[in-house]
């Protein structure tokens, strides 16, 4: 059977994978701090006969994420915070490891712990979960320090903790299956004093919805071309079989 049929079939399969990536990006266009996945195709040569390259398979991969910052959105909520420029917040993932996120939509749990929107503890500069006092008004300052003002004594403001802010090189982080980023080599990233945050703000997703939809339309058209190629290959094989049967 002609290898062209398999080449077209793998091309269609990889285009379906590209659609999966773009669909995930588009569905997270309104998710705070989301970083768009990057989809890329490469060729894998097929060696046949005496070692001569006769065809090339298409292979879809996601080599990384787009780490460009998203738009800043003012919310006025005291526990909303956004990183200004480069840097990451640190949370403790479900497996107990340190993970990075740009989503600063934090909440205070019933026991006073500062958690993200998935309930994961937010880590402070001491590598321990941040605990906030109950019945107090909390503000997050530009340097990541956390001020607390008791509701019954608004004069007694105090620093009750701080956020761990890190800024590892972009090439050293990898996205996990839970959407969080981690050091590729593992381990714990050091706290960085130069990272700045903005309280009462959230960073939006960096997904370009229009560009993503155009990419999805283009992938759908290329998928149709691969299907047509499979149909033409099948027709050619049927025609060749008829010719050989006559001879």
mmCIF file of C-alpha atoms in Angstrom:
data_model
loop_
_atom_site.group_PDB
_atom_site.id
_atom_site.type_symbol
_atom_site.label_atom_id
_atom_site.label_comp_id
_atom_site.label_asym_id
_atom_site.label_seq_id
_atom_site.Cartn_x
_atom_site.Cartn_y
_atom_site.Cartn_z
ATOM 1 C CA UNK A 1 0.000 0.000 0.000
ATOM 2 C CA UNK A 2 1.258 3.479 -0.864
ATOM 3 C CA UNK A 3 2.854 5.267 2.068
ATOM 4 C CA UNK A 4 1.077 8.460 0.984
ATOM 5 C CA UNK A 5 -2.072 7.163 2.656
ATOM 6 C CA UNK A 6 -0.294 6.855 5.987
ATOM 7 C CA UNK A 7 1.421 10.216 5.526
ATOM 8 C CA UNK A 8 -1.936 11.944 4.998
ATOM 9 C CA UNK A 9 -3.479 10.040 7.915
ATOM 10 C CA UNK A 10 -0.729 11.128 10.323
ATOM 11 C CA UNK A 11 -1.042 14.692 9.053
ATOM 12 C CA UNK A 12 -4.769 14.656 9.836
ATOM 13 C CA UNK A 13 -4.108 13.149 13.266
ATOM 14 C CA UNK A 14 -1.541 15.820 14.159
ATOM 15 C CA UNK A 15 -3.878 18.579 12.983
ATOM 16 C CA UNK A 16 -6.517 17.219 15.373
ATOM 17 C CA UNK A 17 -3.933 17.531 18.142
ATOM 18 C CA UNK A 18 -3.308 21.140 17.116
ATOM 19 C CA UNK A 19 -7.034 21.780 17.380
ATOM 20 C CA UNK A 20 -6.973 20.354 20.910
ATOM 21 C CA UNK A 21 -4.238 22.813 21.905
ATOM 22 C CA UNK A 22 -6.003 25.789 20.340
ATOM 23 C CA UNK A 23 -9.337 24.772 21.884
ATOM 24 C CA UNK A 24 -7.716 24.648 25.314
ATOM 25 C CA UNK A 25 -6.183 28.083 24.749
ATOM 26 C CA UNK A 26 -9.473 29.576 23.608
ATOM 27 C CA UNK A 27 -11.377 28.088 26.560
ATOM 28 C CA UNK A 28 -8.913 29.830 28.901
ATOM 29 C CA UNK A 29 -9.062 33.226 27.218
ATOM 30 C CA UNK A 30 -10.760 34.658 30.338
ATOM 31 C CA UNK A 31 -8.721 32.715 32.922
ATOM 32 C CA UNK A 32 -6.556 35.082 35.029
ATOM 33 C CA UNK A 33 -2.832 34.561 34.529
ATOM 34 C CA UNK A 34 -3.225 31.822 31.896
ATOM 35 C CA UNK A 35 -0.299 31.319 29.531
ATOM 36 C CA UNK A 36 -1.145 30.131 26.016
ATOM 37 C CA UNK A 37 0.344 26.832 24.884
ATOM 38 C CA UNK A 38 2.513 27.033 21.777
ATOM 39 C CA UNK A 39 1.772 24.471 19.054
ATOM 40 C CA UNK A 40 4.443 23.617 16.483
ATOM 41 C CA UNK A 41 4.858 21.035 13.743
ATOM 42 C CA UNK A 42 8.030 19.299 12.675
ATOM 43 C CA UNK A 43 8.813 16.676 10.050
ATOM 44 C CA UNK A 44 10.032 13.140 10.682
ATOM 45 C CA UNK A 45 11.619 11.551 7.565
ATOM 46 C CA UNK A 46 10.561 8.055 6.548
ATOM 47 C CA UNK A 47 13.443 5.855 5.435
ATOM 48 C CA UNK A 48 12.641 3.195 2.868
ATOM 49 C CA UNK A 49 14.424 0.831 0.532
ATOM 50 C CA UNK A 50 18.193 1.151 0.741
ATOM 51 C CA UNK A 51 17.996 3.969 3.285
ATOM 52 C CA UNK A 52 16.783 6.752 1.032
ATOM 53 C CA UNK A 53 14.298 9.277 2.472
ATOM 54 C CA UNK A 54 11.078 8.797 0.529
ATOM 55 C CA UNK A 55 8.432 10.574 2.635
ATOM 56 C CA UNK A 56 8.161 12.848 5.667
ATOM 57 C CA UNK A 57 5.672 12.451 8.492
ATOM 58 C CA UNK A 58 4.144 15.509 10.183
ATOM 59 C CA UNK A 59 4.491 15.542 13.975
ATOM 60 C CA UNK A 60 2.689 18.041 16.229
ATOM 61 C CA UNK A 61 4.323 19.123 19.496
ATOM 62 C CA UNK A 62 3.901 21.723 22.235
ATOM 63 C CA UNK A 63 7.451 22.918 22.896
ATOM 64 C CA UNK A 64 6.440 25.424 25.545
ATOM 65 C CA UNK A 65 4.175 28.293 26.471
ATOM 66 C CA UNK A 66 3.837 31.922 25.500
ATOM 67 C CA UNK A 67 5.126 33.757 28.585
ATOM 68 C CA UNK A 68 4.220 37.258 27.403
ATOM 69 C CA UNK A 69 2.313 39.223 30.071
ATOM 70 C CA UNK A 70 -1.448 39.608 29.867
ATOM 71 C CA UNK A 71 -3.496 42.769 30.317
ATOM 72 C CA UNK A 72 -3.898 44.188 33.830
ATOM 73 C CA UNK A 73 -7.482 44.272 35.119
ATOM 74 C CA UNK A 74 -8.502 46.447 38.071
ATOM 75 C CA UNK A 75 -10.807 44.645 40.510
ATOM 76 C CA UNK A 76 -10.417 46.656 43.718
ATOM 77 C CA UNK A 77 -10.478 43.426 45.725
ATOM 78 C CA UNK A 78 -7.832 43.396 48.470
ATOM 79 C CA UNK A 79 -6.779 39.767 47.906
ATOM 80 C CA UNK A 80 -6.419 40.161 44.148
ATOM 81 C CA UNK A 81 -2.830 40.793 43.128
ATOM 82 C CA UNK A 82 -0.913 40.813 39.834
ATOM 83 C CA UNK A 83 2.791 40.518 39.087
ATOM 84 C CA UNK A 84 4.180 43.587 37.352
ATOM 85 C CA UNK A 85 6.540 42.505 34.598
ATOM 86 C CA UNK A 86 8.459 39.268 35.051
ATOM 87 C CA UNK A 87 8.028 36.947 38.009
ATOM 88 C CA UNK A 88 5.740 34.322 39.542
ATOM 89 C CA UNK A 89 3.686 33.617 42.637
ATOM 90 C CA UNK A 90 4.454 30.348 44.399
ATOM 91 C CA UNK A 91 1.849 27.822 45.548
ATOM 92 C CA UNK A 92 2.039 24.313 46.960
ATOM 93 C CA UNK A 93 0.630 21.895 44.420
ATOM 94 C CA UNK A 94 -1.439 18.843 45.262
ATOM 95 C CA UNK A 95 1.636 16.587 45.189
ATOM 96 C CA UNK A 96 3.389 18.780 47.762
ATOM 97 C CA UNK A 97 5.900 20.341 45.393
ATOM 98 C CA UNK A 98 6.487 24.031 44.761
ATOM 99 C CA UNK A 99 4.769 25.384 41.670
ATOM 100 C CA UNK A 100 4.513 28.771 39.958
ATOM 101 C CA UNK A 101 1.468 30.692 38.789
ATOM 102 C CA UNK A 102 0.625 34.148 37.477
ATOM 103 C CA UNK A 103 -2.952 33.971 38.724
ATOM 104 C CA UNK A 104 -3.248 36.165 41.818
ATOM 105 C CA UNK A 105 -6.931 35.602 42.563
ATOM 106 C CA UNK A 106 -6.357 34.631 46.189
ATOM 107 C CA UNK A 107 -8.790 33.852 48.997
ATOM 108 C CA UNK A 108 -8.654 33.343 52.749
ATOM 109 C CA UNK A 109 -9.707 29.913 53.956
ATOM 110 C CA UNK A 110 -11.703 29.284 57.139
ATOM 111 C CA UNK A 111 -8.500 28.646 59.096
ATOM 112 C CA UNK A 112 -6.853 31.839 57.834
ATOM 113 C CA UNK A 113 -4.617 30.323 55.151
ATOM 114 C CA UNK A 114 -4.094 32.288 51.940
ATOM 115 C CA UNK A 115 -5.035 30.011 49.029
ATOM 116 C CA UNK A 116 -5.454 30.310 45.274
ATOM 117 C CA UNK A 117 -8.746 29.798 43.458
ATOM 118 C CA UNK A 118 -8.178 26.019 43.470
ATOM 119 C CA UNK A 119 -7.583 25.898 47.226
ATOM 120 C CA UNK A 120 -3.812 25.421 46.999
ATOM 121 C CA UNK A 121 -1.779 27.165 49.763
ATOM 122 C CA UNK A 122 0.136 30.291 48.752
ATOM 123 C CA UNK A 123 3.763 30.161 49.864
ATOM 124 C CA UNK A 124 5.621 32.953 51.683
ATOM 125 C CA UNK A 125 9.304 33.874 51.549
ATOM 126 C CA UNK A 126 9.959 31.427 54.423
ATOM 127 C CA UNK A 127 8.765 28.576 52.143
ATOM 128 C CA UNK A 128 5.749 28.022 54.406
ATOM 129 C CA UNK A 129 2.047 28.663 53.696
ATOM 130 C CA UNK A 130 0.904 32.240 54.330
ATOM 131 C CA UNK A 131 -1.467 32.511 57.299
ATOM 132 C CA UNK A 132 -3.593 35.641 57.671
ATOM 133 C CA UNK A 133 -5.227 36.883 60.880
ATOM 134 C CA UNK A 134 -8.986 36.434 61.183
ATOM 135 C CA UNK A 135 -11.299 39.479 61.369
ATOM 136 C CA UNK A 136 -8.740 41.810 59.849
ATOM 137 C CA UNK A 137 -8.502 43.860 56.694
ATOM 138 C CA UNK A 138 -5.564 42.676 54.603
ATOM 139 C CA UNK A 139 -3.619 44.584 51.956
ATOM 140 C CA UNK A 140 -0.832 43.259 49.729
ATOM 141 C CA UNK A 141 1.921 45.803 49.152
ATOM 142 C CA UNK A 142 4.062 46.369 46.079
ATOM 143 C CA UNK A 143 6.995 44.355 47.459
ATOM 144 C CA UNK A 144 4.758 41.385 48.302
ATOM 145 C CA UNK A 145 4.542 42.131 52.019
ATOM 146 C CA UNK A 146 1.107 41.714 53.601
ATOM 147 C CA UNK A 147 -0.339 44.351 55.932
ATOM 148 C CA UNK A 148 -3.142 43.570 58.365
ATOM 149 C CA UNK A 149 -5.471 46.074 60.033
ATOM 150 C CA UNK A 150 -7.743 44.626 62.781
ATOM 151 C CA UNK A 151 -11.403 45.464 62.364
ATOM 152 C CA UNK A 152 -11.659 46.485 66.033
ATOM 153 C CA UNK A 153 -8.497 48.630 66.054
ATOM 154 C CA UNK A 154 -7.733 50.309 62.758
ATOM 155 C CA UNK A 155 -4.694 52.112 64.187
ATOM 156 C CA UNK A 156 -2.707 48.923 64.908
ATOM 157 C CA UNK A 157 -1.575 48.011 61.402
ATOM 158 C CA UNK A 158 1.176 45.403 61.135
ATOM 159 C CA UNK A 159 3.102 43.326 58.593
ATOM 160 C CA UNK A 160 1.870 39.756 59.062
ATOM 161 C CA UNK A 161 3.695 37.990 56.230
ATOM 162 C CA UNK A 162 4.781 38.220 52.651
ATOM 163 C CA UNK A 163 4.464 36.428 49.335
ATOM 164 C CA UNK A 164 7.276 34.382 47.886
ATOM 165 C CA UNK A 165 8.029 35.931 44.506
ATOM 166 C CA UNK A 166 10.408 34.166 42.124
ATOM 167 C CA UNK A 167 11.774 34.881 38.678
ATOM 168 C CA UNK A 168 13.536 31.815 37.206
ATOM 169 C CA UNK A 169 14.749 31.961 33.583
ATOM 170 C CA UNK A 170 11.970 31.233 31.101
ATOM 171 C CA UNK A 171 13.926 28.332 29.628
ATOM 172 C CA UNK A 172 14.122 26.618 33.023
ATOM 173 C CA UNK A 173 10.369 26.263 33.671
ATOM 174 C CA UNK A 174 7.911 23.706 32.321
ATOM 175 C CA UNK A 175 4.122 23.605 32.455
ATOM 176 C CA UNK A 176 2.615 20.624 34.264
ATOM 177 C CA UNK A 177 -0.632 18.818 33.609
ATOM 178 C CA UNK A 178 -2.339 20.927 36.290
ATOM 179 C CA UNK A 179 -1.528 24.159 34.432
ATOM 180 C CA UNK A 180 1.122 25.222 36.950
ATOM 181 C CA UNK A 181 4.765 25.791 36.074
ATOM 182 C CA UNK A 182 7.743 24.163 37.771
ATOM 183 C CA UNK A 183 11.500 24.121 37.471
ATOM 184 C CA UNK A 184 12.388 21.598 34.780
ATOM 185 C CA UNK A 185 15.282 20.308 36.877
ATOM 186 C CA UNK A 186 13.140 20.198 40.027
ATOM 187 C CA UNK A 187 13.930 21.828 43.319
ATOM 188 C CA UNK A 188 12.913 25.118 44.910
ATOM 189 C CA UNK A 189 13.406 28.541 43.330
ATOM 190 C CA UNK A 190 14.881 31.306 45.520
ATOM 191 C CA UNK A 191 12.867 34.335 46.567
ATOM 192 C CA UNK A 192 13.689 37.428 44.465
ATOM 193 C CA UNK A 193 13.445 40.911 45.961
ATOM 194 C CA UNK A 194 13.142 42.715 42.629
ATOM 195 C CA UNK A 195 9.726 41.327 41.636
ATOM 196 C CA UNK A 196 6.898 43.830 42.130
ATOM 197 C CA UNK A 197 3.151 43.271 42.416
ATOM 198 C CA UNK A 198 0.020 45.415 42.194
ATOM 199 C CA UNK A 199 -2.751 44.951 44.746
ATOM 200 C CA UNK A 200 -6.392 45.141 43.698
ATOM 201 C CA UNK A 201 -5.442 43.972 40.204
ATOM 202 C CA UNK A 202 -5.512 40.745 38.217
ATOM 203 C CA UNK A 203 -3.500 39.805 35.170
ATOM 204 C CA UNK A 204 -5.648 38.532 32.352
ATOM 205 C CA UNK A 205 -4.907 35.643 30.032
ATOM 206 C CA UNK A 206 -2.398 36.317 27.254
ATOM 207 C CA UNK A 207 -4.458 34.321 24.743
ATOM 208 C CA UNK A 208 -5.291 36.299 21.594
ATOM 209 C CA UNK A 209 -8.814 35.055 20.885
ATOM 210 C CA UNK A 210 -8.961 36.315 17.294
ATOM 211 C CA UNK A 211 -5.570 34.844 16.389
ATOM 212 C CA UNK A 212 -6.504 31.539 18.027
ATOM 213 C CA UNK A 213 -9.787 31.306 16.082
ATOM 214 C CA UNK A 214 -7.984 32.058 12.810
ATOM 215 C CA UNK A 215 -5.477 29.302 13.623
ATOM 216 C CA UNK A 216 -8.334 26.882 14.305
ATOM 217 C CA UNK A 217 -9.995 27.706 10.969
ATOM 218 C CA UNK A 218 -6.669 27.245 9.158
ATOM 219 C CA UNK A 219 -6.107 23.883 10.887
ATOM 220 C CA UNK A 220 -9.606 22.748 9.898
ATOM 221 C CA UNK A 221 -8.916 23.574 6.244
ATOM 222 C CA UNK A 222 -5.602 21.723 6.331
ATOM 223 C CA UNK A 223 -7.399 18.756 7.891
ATOM 224 C CA UNK A 224 -9.814 18.721 4.937
ATOM 225 C CA UNK A 225 -6.826 18.733 2.555
ATOM 226 C CA UNK A 226 -5.365 15.683 4.314
ATOM 227 C CA UNK A 227 -8.702 13.858 4.065
ATOM 228 C CA UNK A 228 -8.890 14.668 0.354
ATOM 229 C CA UNK A 229 -5.355 13.336 -0.051
ATOM 230 C CA UNK A 230 -6.412 10.056 1.555
ATOM 231 C CA UNK A 231 -9.416 9.834 -0.754
ATOM 232 C CA UNK A 232 -7.300 10.522 -3.860
ATOM 233 C CA UNK A 233 -4.720 7.941 -2.778
ATOM 234 C CA UNK A 234 -7.446 5.341 -2.320
ATOM 235 C CA UNK A 235 -8.906 6.156 -5.750
ATOM 236 C CA UNK A 236 -5.461 5.832 -7.367
ATOM 237 C CA UNK A 237 -4.950 2.449 -5.737
ATOM 238 C CA UNK A 238 -8.331 1.217 -6.958
ATOM 239 C CA UNK A 239 -7.539 2.413 -10.485
ATOM 240 C CA UNK A 240 -4.140 0.716 -10.400
ATOM 241 C CA UNK A 241 -5.733 -2.526 -9.216
ATOM 242 C CA UNK A 242 -8.219 -2.464 -12.117
ATOM 243 C CA UNK A 243 -5.423 -1.909 -14.653
ATOM 244 C CA UNK A 244 -3.378 -4.776 -13.246
ATOM 245 C CA UNK A 245 -6.405 -7.080 -13.204
ATOM 246 C CA UNK A 246 -6.976 -6.431 -16.955
ATOM 247 C CA UNK A 247 -3.428 -7.361 -17.785
#
